[in-house]
XYZ file of C-alpha atoms in Angstrom:
487
model
C 4.853 3.058 -14.702
C 7.837 2.768 -12.365
C 9.629 5.343 -14.480
C 6.571 7.586 -14.570
C 6.032 10.121 -11.830
C 2.678 11.022 -10.339
C 2.622 14.842 -10.606
C 6.148 15.209 -9.235
C 6.295 12.197 -6.915
C 7.508 8.670 -7.685
C 4.670 6.301 -8.516
C 4.203 2.637 -7.743
C 4.377 0.341 -10.712
C 1.099 -1.351 -11.630
C 1.934 -4.977 -12.371
C 0.352 -7.622 -14.547
C -0.916 -10.391 -12.219
C 0.009 -12.980 -14.849
C 3.678 -12.137 -14.312
C 3.525 -12.725 -10.556
C 3.882 -15.967 -8.630
C 1.759 -15.312 -5.573
C 2.944 -16.968 -2.361
C 2.090 -16.844 1.298
C 4.193 -13.912 2.589
C 7.083 -15.059 4.767
C 9.014 -13.520 7.635
C 12.532 -12.505 6.581
C 13.676 -9.997 9.197
C 14.967 -12.208 12.005
C 17.855 -10.166 13.385
C 19.170 -6.650 13.299
C 21.373 -7.001 10.216
C 18.351 -8.088 8.212
C 17.047 -4.525 8.508
C 19.963 -3.456 6.313
C 18.888 -5.970 3.673
C 15.301 -4.751 3.933
C 16.437 -1.178 3.293
C 17.906 -2.347 -0.028
C 14.886 -4.438 -1.006
C 12.173 -3.877 -3.590
C 9.636 -3.880 -0.756
C 11.259 -0.903 0.971
C 11.482 1.008 -2.298
C 7.820 0.316 -3.088
C 6.646 1.298 0.395
C 8.397 4.637 0.232
C 7.272 5.297 -3.344
C 3.665 4.679 -2.327
C 3.996 6.853 0.768
C 5.522 9.765 -1.166
C 2.900 9.397 -3.883
C 0.058 9.644 -1.356
C 1.777 12.400 0.606
C 2.215 14.757 -2.342
C -1.364 14.283 -3.494
C -2.818 15.409 -0.175
C -1.142 18.857 -0.333
C -3.627 21.617 -1.215
C -4.151 22.134 -4.950
C -4.101 25.231 -7.108
C -7.232 25.008 -9.260
C -7.582 27.256 -12.298
C -11.175 28.449 -12.670
C -10.459 30.760 -15.598
C -7.365 32.234 -17.228
C -7.567 35.124 -14.756
C -8.899 33.417 -11.655
C -7.999 30.413 -9.550
C -8.531 29.029 -6.078
C -6.775 26.843 -3.567
C -8.445 23.531 -2.741
C -7.626 22.116 0.702
C -8.240 18.370 0.855
C -10.099 18.064 4.123
C -11.617 14.985 5.706
C -15.069 14.366 4.182
C -14.530 17.044 1.556
C -17.453 17.278 -0.894
C -14.994 17.991 -3.708
C -13.750 14.411 -3.930
C -15.955 11.615 -5.254
C -15.018 8.081 -4.257
C -14.845 5.329 -6.837
C -16.711 2.047 -6.470
C -13.616 0.129 -5.221
C -13.090 2.764 -2.507
C -16.728 2.508 -1.399
C -16.527 -1.292 -1.259
C -13.402 -1.148 0.903
C -15.123 1.371 3.163
C -17.859 -1.224 3.666
C -15.132 -3.717 4.568
C -13.882 -1.406 7.326
C -17.437 -0.864 8.531
C -17.946 -4.634 8.716
C -14.919 -4.871 10.992
C -16.329 -2.088 13.143
C -19.642 -3.942 13.440
C -17.894 -7.118 14.649
C -16.999 -5.258 17.861
C -20.625 -5.742 18.937
C -20.063 -9.511 18.738
C -17.011 -9.353 21.021
C -17.981 -7.108 23.884
C -15.071 -6.251 26.211
C -14.813 -8.281 29.380
C -15.797 -6.470 32.552
C -13.509 -6.072 35.516
C -10.172 -4.405 36.226
C -7.077 -5.526 34.330
C -3.539 -4.361 33.986
C -3.116 -4.911 30.262
C -5.372 -5.108 27.191
C -8.825 -6.623 27.247
C -8.754 -10.307 26.285
C -12.023 -9.865 24.373
C -9.892 -8.436 21.589
C -8.779 -12.011 20.882
C -12.386 -12.943 20.221
C -12.793 -9.971 17.860
C -9.600 -10.918 16.032
C -10.631 -14.568 15.844
C -13.955 -13.627 14.227
C -12.183 -11.384 11.715
C -9.655 -14.111 10.942
C -12.428 -16.633 10.374
C -14.309 -14.309 8.020
C -11.322 -12.784 6.208
C -11.642 -14.830 3.026
C -15.355 -14.091 2.635
C -14.889 -10.410 3.496
C -12.095 -9.937 0.977
C -13.887 -11.825 -1.777
C -16.934 -9.664 -1.168
C -15.251 -6.258 -0.911
C -12.015 -6.340 -2.900
C -12.091 -4.741 -6.375
C -13.456 -7.180 -8.932
C -10.295 -7.197 -11.030
C -8.143 -8.537 -8.191
C -7.332 -12.196 -9.008
C -8.311 -14.755 -6.407
C -4.742 -16.090 -6.404
C -3.545 -12.762 -4.937
C -5.713 -13.054 -1.820
C -3.109 -15.280 -0.169
C -0.796 -12.257 -0.053
C -3.381 -9.527 0.434
C -4.991 -11.334 3.373
C -1.655 -11.579 5.192
C -1.204 -7.810 5.240
C -4.886 -7.314 5.999
C -4.831 -9.500 9.111
C -1.621 -7.872 10.323
C -3.212 -4.422 10.206
C -5.248 -4.496 13.400
C -2.841 -5.351 16.192
C -1.600 -8.484 17.897
C -4.168 -10.802 19.432
C -1.389 -12.509 21.360
C 0.175 -9.385 22.889
C -3.016 -7.306 22.915
C -1.216 -4.348 21.405
C -1.161 -2.133 18.335
C 1.571 0.042 16.834
C 3.090 1.593 13.743
C 4.161 -1.827 12.416
C 0.498 -2.842 12.128
C -0.232 0.507 10.497
C 2.552 -0.276 8.001
C 0.779 -3.537 7.144
C -2.381 -1.640 6.237
C -0.345 0.646 3.985
C 1.023 -2.516 2.324
C -2.526 -3.919 2.044
C -3.571 -0.844 0.074
C -0.321 -0.982 -1.882
C -1.108 -4.529 -2.989
C -4.466 -3.433 -4.341
C -2.875 -0.462 -6.076
C -0.142 -2.566 -7.698
C -2.780 -4.937 -9.080
C -4.718 -2.065 -10.653
C -7.557 -2.177 -8.128
C -7.902 1.610 -7.920
C -9.087 3.094 -11.234
C -7.376 6.315 -12.356
C -9.210 9.631 -12.024
C -9.405 12.320 -14.646
C -8.037 14.845 -12.155
C -4.400 14.108 -11.276
C -4.009 13.110 -7.648
C -7.648 12.289 -6.912
C -6.916 8.575 -6.947
C -4.335 9.002 -4.184
C -6.487 11.482 -2.273
C -9.374 9.029 -2.227
C -7.049 6.372 -0.775
C -5.890 8.686 2.025
C -9.212 10.324 2.883
C -11.516 7.481 1.896
C -9.596 4.527 3.345
C -6.640 5.431 5.559
C -8.582 7.924 7.640
C -11.547 5.549 8.214
C -9.019 2.834 9.066
C -7.511 5.106 11.732
C -10.999 5.735 13.128
C -11.549 1.967 13.368
C -8.193 1.516 15.105
C -8.975 4.228 17.650
C -12.281 2.516 18.352
C -10.476 -0.789 18.909
C -7.881 0.833 21.164
C -10.524 2.488 23.341
C -12.789 -0.574 23.407
C -10.122 -3.160 24.201
C -7.508 -0.871 25.829
C -4.825 -2.129 23.456
C -1.269 -1.518 24.611
C 1.233 0.443 22.499
C 3.408 -1.925 20.469
C 7.107 -1.115 20.610
C 6.406 2.347 22.020
C 9.189 4.685 23.114
C 6.880 5.761 25.911
C 6.746 9.460 26.619
C 9.709 10.073 24.300
C 8.017 8.632 21.214
C 5.994 10.562 18.673
C 2.748 8.676 19.338
C 1.865 5.490 21.176
C 0.156 3.883 18.198
C 0.178 5.777 14.890
C 2.449 7.709 12.557
C 0.703 8.128 9.204
C -1.844 10.771 10.317
C 1.010 13.119 11.193
C 2.497 12.747 7.720
C -0.737 13.218 5.802
C -2.182 15.764 8.231
C 0.842 18.039 7.946
C 0.622 17.733 4.149
C -3.030 18.849 4.270
C -1.836 22.163 5.724
C 1.080 22.627 3.318
C 1.340 25.301 0.614
C -0.804 24.669 -2.475
C 0.602 22.833 -5.498
C -0.327 22.900 -9.145
C -1.484 19.292 -9.748
C -0.229 19.452 -13.335
C 3.256 20.635 -12.456
C 6.390 18.637 -11.765
C 7.687 21.055 -9.129
C 9.257 19.477 -6.049
C 7.082 18.845 -3.043
C 7.400 21.897 -0.773
C 9.637 21.597 2.271
C 8.628 24.863 3.944
C 5.600 27.092 4.205
C 1.914 26.568 4.962
C -1.501 27.153 3.453
C -2.703 30.670 4.384
C -5.695 29.314 6.311
C -3.742 26.674 8.262
C -3.625 27.004 12.055
C -0.305 27.557 13.750
C 1.429 24.319 14.771
C 1.455 25.535 18.368
C -2.357 25.176 18.380
C -2.003 21.518 19.385
C -2.318 22.656 23.002
C -5.427 24.768 22.434
C -8.628 22.844 23.134
C -11.051 24.733 20.854
C -8.617 24.611 17.925
C -8.018 20.890 18.365
C -11.736 20.141 18.543
C -12.426 22.243 15.452
C -9.544 21.057 13.288
C -9.794 17.344 14.123
C -12.982 17.202 12.073
C -11.155 18.156 8.892
C -7.455 17.377 9.413
C -5.687 14.078 10.108
C -2.867 15.609 12.181
C -5.321 17.209 14.565
C -7.421 14.048 14.485
C -4.458 12.214 15.994
C -3.825 15.042 18.474
C -7.490 14.990 19.473
C -7.325 11.265 20.144
C -4.346 11.820 22.429
C -6.392 14.341 24.391
C -9.230 11.805 24.536
C -7.145 9.063 26.144
C -4.510 10.983 28.124
C -4.749 13.538 30.874
C -2.312 16.072 32.222
C -0.232 18.734 30.519
C 0.341 18.027 26.846
C 4.056 18.818 27.066
C 4.461 16.154 29.737
C 2.717 13.192 28.085
C 3.624 14.160 24.481
C 6.925 16.076 24.619
C 7.993 15.130 21.094
C 4.793 16.494 19.536
C 5.071 19.543 21.771
C 8.610 20.164 20.533
C 7.437 19.835 16.933
C 4.743 22.440 17.597
C 7.553 24.987 17.925
C 8.843 24.478 14.376
C 8.859 27.811 12.543
C 9.294 26.571 8.985
C 5.589 25.928 8.460
C 3.612 22.716 8.012
C 5.602 21.669 4.941
C 8.745 21.624 7.059
C 6.952 19.485 9.630
C 5.857 17.185 6.815
C 9.430 16.825 5.577
C 10.579 16.010 9.089
C 7.808 13.464 9.587
C 8.872 11.614 6.449
C 12.462 11.510 7.667
C 11.332 10.325 11.072
C 9.138 7.612 9.556
C 12.126 6.340 7.635
C 14.258 6.327 10.783
C 11.811 5.332 13.515
C 9.559 2.888 11.648
C 11.216 1.446 8.553
C 14.729 1.343 10.046
C 13.831 -0.133 13.431
C 14.009 -3.879 13.999
C 11.233 -4.018 16.660
C 8.830 -2.398 14.194
C 9.603 -4.117 10.882
C 10.538 -7.569 12.218
C 6.964 -8.811 11.745
C 6.572 -7.469 8.191
C 6.272 -10.271 5.655
C 7.393 -10.530 2.056
C 5.844 -12.120 -1.010
C 5.553 -11.366 -4.717
C 3.940 -7.950 -4.331
C 6.305 -6.654 -1.643
C 9.443 -8.531 -2.493
C 12.453 -9.336 -0.336
C 14.580 -9.308 -3.491
C 17.210 -6.642 -3.737
C 16.215 -3.489 -5.583
C 18.502 -3.435 -8.644
C 18.725 0.346 -8.358
C 19.763 0.271 -4.689
C 23.285 1.483 -3.906
C 25.867 -1.251 -3.310
C 26.390 -2.515 0.213
C 29.484 -1.133 1.839
C 31.010 -2.130 5.169
C 30.691 0.648 7.680
C 30.621 1.288 11.362
C 26.844 1.234 11.283
C 24.225 3.749 12.255
C 22.227 4.596 15.279
C 19.281 2.772 13.714
C 20.900 -0.489 12.630
C 24.215 -0.983 14.427
C 22.588 -1.663 17.793
C 19.909 -4.035 16.493
C 19.773 -7.542 17.965
C 22.017 -10.180 16.393
C 22.107 -13.850 17.222
C 25.492 -14.702 18.664
C 27.627 -16.748 16.335
C 25.188 -16.438 13.460
C 25.698 -14.174 10.459
C 22.981 -12.036 9.018
C 20.482 -13.509 6.651
C 21.448 -13.479 3.020
C 19.602 -12.385 -0.072
C 20.448 -13.917 -3.388
C 23.568 -15.538 -1.954
C 24.989 -12.187 -0.882
C 26.234 -11.968 2.654
C 24.790 -9.036 4.508
C 27.291 -6.413 5.503
C 26.452 -3.788 8.050
C 26.642 -0.316 6.666
C 25.491 3.126 7.647
C 21.898 2.803 6.560
C 20.546 6.068 7.784
C 22.112 8.596 10.039
C 25.801 8.245 9.356
C 26.367 6.819 5.914
C 23.810 8.897 4.089
C 23.036 6.795 1.057
C 22.417 3.593 2.995
C 18.658 3.901 3.338
C 18.309 6.009 0.258
C 16.342 4.480 -2.561
C 17.362 5.447 -6.100
C 14.407 7.786 -6.396
C 15.172 9.560 -3.103
C 16.786 12.529 -4.747
C 15.470 15.857 -5.891
C 17.876 16.027 -8.787
C 16.765 15.352 -12.317
C 13.128 14.433 -11.931
C 12.167 17.119 -9.458
C 10.734 14.567 -7.076
C 11.242 15.212 -3.423
C 13.095 12.273 -1.988
C 13.357 11.151 1.564
C 17.060 11.144 2.316
C 18.323 9.045 5.162
C 17.544 10.869 8.382
C 20.149 12.638 10.442
C 20.859 11.404 13.908
C 17.511 11.976 15.561
C 18.703 14.027 18.475
C 15.135 14.972 19.254
C 14.181 11.392 19.997
C 16.734 11.088 22.773
C 15.492 11.537 26.298
C 15.929 15.281 26.906
C 17.005 14.695 30.508
C 20.156 13.048 29.169
C 21.355 16.486 28.239
C 19.642 18.374 31.026
C 21.668 21.247 32.481
C 22.821 21.163 36.061
C 20.074 22.203 38.410
C 17.132 20.690 36.573
C 16.968 17.677 38.819
C 17.867 15.161 36.100
C 21.474 14.868 37.245
C 20.397 14.125 40.818
C 18.416 11.000 40.028
C 14.989 12.646 40.218
C 12.196 11.702 37.837
C 13.418 12.524 34.315
C 12.078 15.774 32.938
C 13.338 18.271 30.437
C 12.209 21.184 32.563
C 13.232 22.329 36.008
C 11.125 20.948 38.827
C 8.328 23.439 39.516
C 7.423 24.373 43.047
C 3.770 24.042 42.114
C 2.145 21.692 39.655
C 2.170 22.996 36.099
C -1.283 23.782 34.847
C -2.497 22.336 31.590
C -3.568 25.042 29.121
C -6.204 22.592 27.881
C -7.941 23.138 31.239
C -7.270 26.727 32.187
C -7.791 28.855 29.090
C -9.852 28.244 25.993
C -8.877 31.309 24.011
C -6.627 30.853 21.021
C -3.264 32.427 21.732
C -4.298 33.152 25.307
C -1.680 34.544 27.637
C -1.745 31.546 29.939
C -0.193 29.452 27.203
C 2.951 31.523 27.701
C 3.387 29.812 31.053
C 4.106 26.571 29.219
C 7.772 25.716 28.854
C 9.002 26.702 25.388
C 8.986 23.914 22.804
C 12.382 22.303 22.384
C 14.094 22.159 19.033
C 13.815 19.267 16.613
C 16.708 18.164 14.406
C 14.856 19.291 11.299
C 13.024 22.269 12.836
C 15.763 24.861 12.483
C 15.079 27.690 10.042
C 16.606 26.963 6.661
């Protein structure tokens, strides 16, 4: 199935368990140069294939009712037009069981600077019950020998009990957990193309995000590896990918046309609505992007453009939600999969293999990229090797182009939309580094991308509840993103 595409997107290969030698997944990324090896591995290729497969499926669908009539189906959260299979329902019960364990590990009372230590009790209970929970809720066709690998990704999906934090690396582990089940044939195919993937996103990933938000609020988990105010989100990334896809232009599920990179569904709200309270509260019930935005409003106060400047900049993109989706995929490749602090804890076994992808481009010495060249390296020690091959640093993303590019990451031939290596992510740099004279940034004042106001800026979330209200015009204009320019 590796050569077969899922309605225009690359599809993960379903493997015969008898051909796999299951092992306890091991840590392989120990220094910065190992990220380069990871970007040429089978695991990286499989992760991106699975992500693109899920992403394309969640775009709205063109449904033909009759030869003369059709309709557009938007795949909303809790849509009645998608029936979940028995394996999906069992895994939903698994997530609910984890939610119920919170009652057994009530948060400790009293002030604290960092996360609540009661999270360690919750994690300890989950760890103790993992084997029983997985045996009870995993699809019946999953061999017991595979649990040694599946459980590793499962336990890594909920944050660090040691550091009391949670971030996109843990979210990546949950994606791998679902990928393991998929590769072992745990999700039965649907008659309607794409419904299998849609049920994974809406039936499992979204409930998982709800569980994570509950854990974060209950135990005040710290962001793991956060860029602070200059990052996309303190904890999550996937809801922005799938949520932007939910608002994209409709696709014919039977066609092999490329995934759209511009445009929006006619009923989609404007991206600038992320600062409008009524729109956020309405859309978060049906859309994953606004679900993440709503959670930010739940846990943060103050003007949105101050605590979430990257998301505010993205709200000014004029190419539609499909363009935002394309940019989110590029950013995920650059800011999650290509960053040592994020992927260093990812582990590799038989299902997500550290072996080199035979279709990966050859390693070439290069000056490096903004994502890999500055990664930590142990002094006097070369990079880890794979198959006896010495790792050579090459431009894996921004500069060398093909470095992070998997063989399927091309729109030529198959029509699949690939995720090319991202350009230099200018938008992720602190905007005050390029602030013009007179903004206060050059004088050593608190960094800000806007000139220092004489009076405190008012938050449109507090002062005006009308969509498109005039007060929103008092907000500073959204800055540009590297991929937000009109094409």
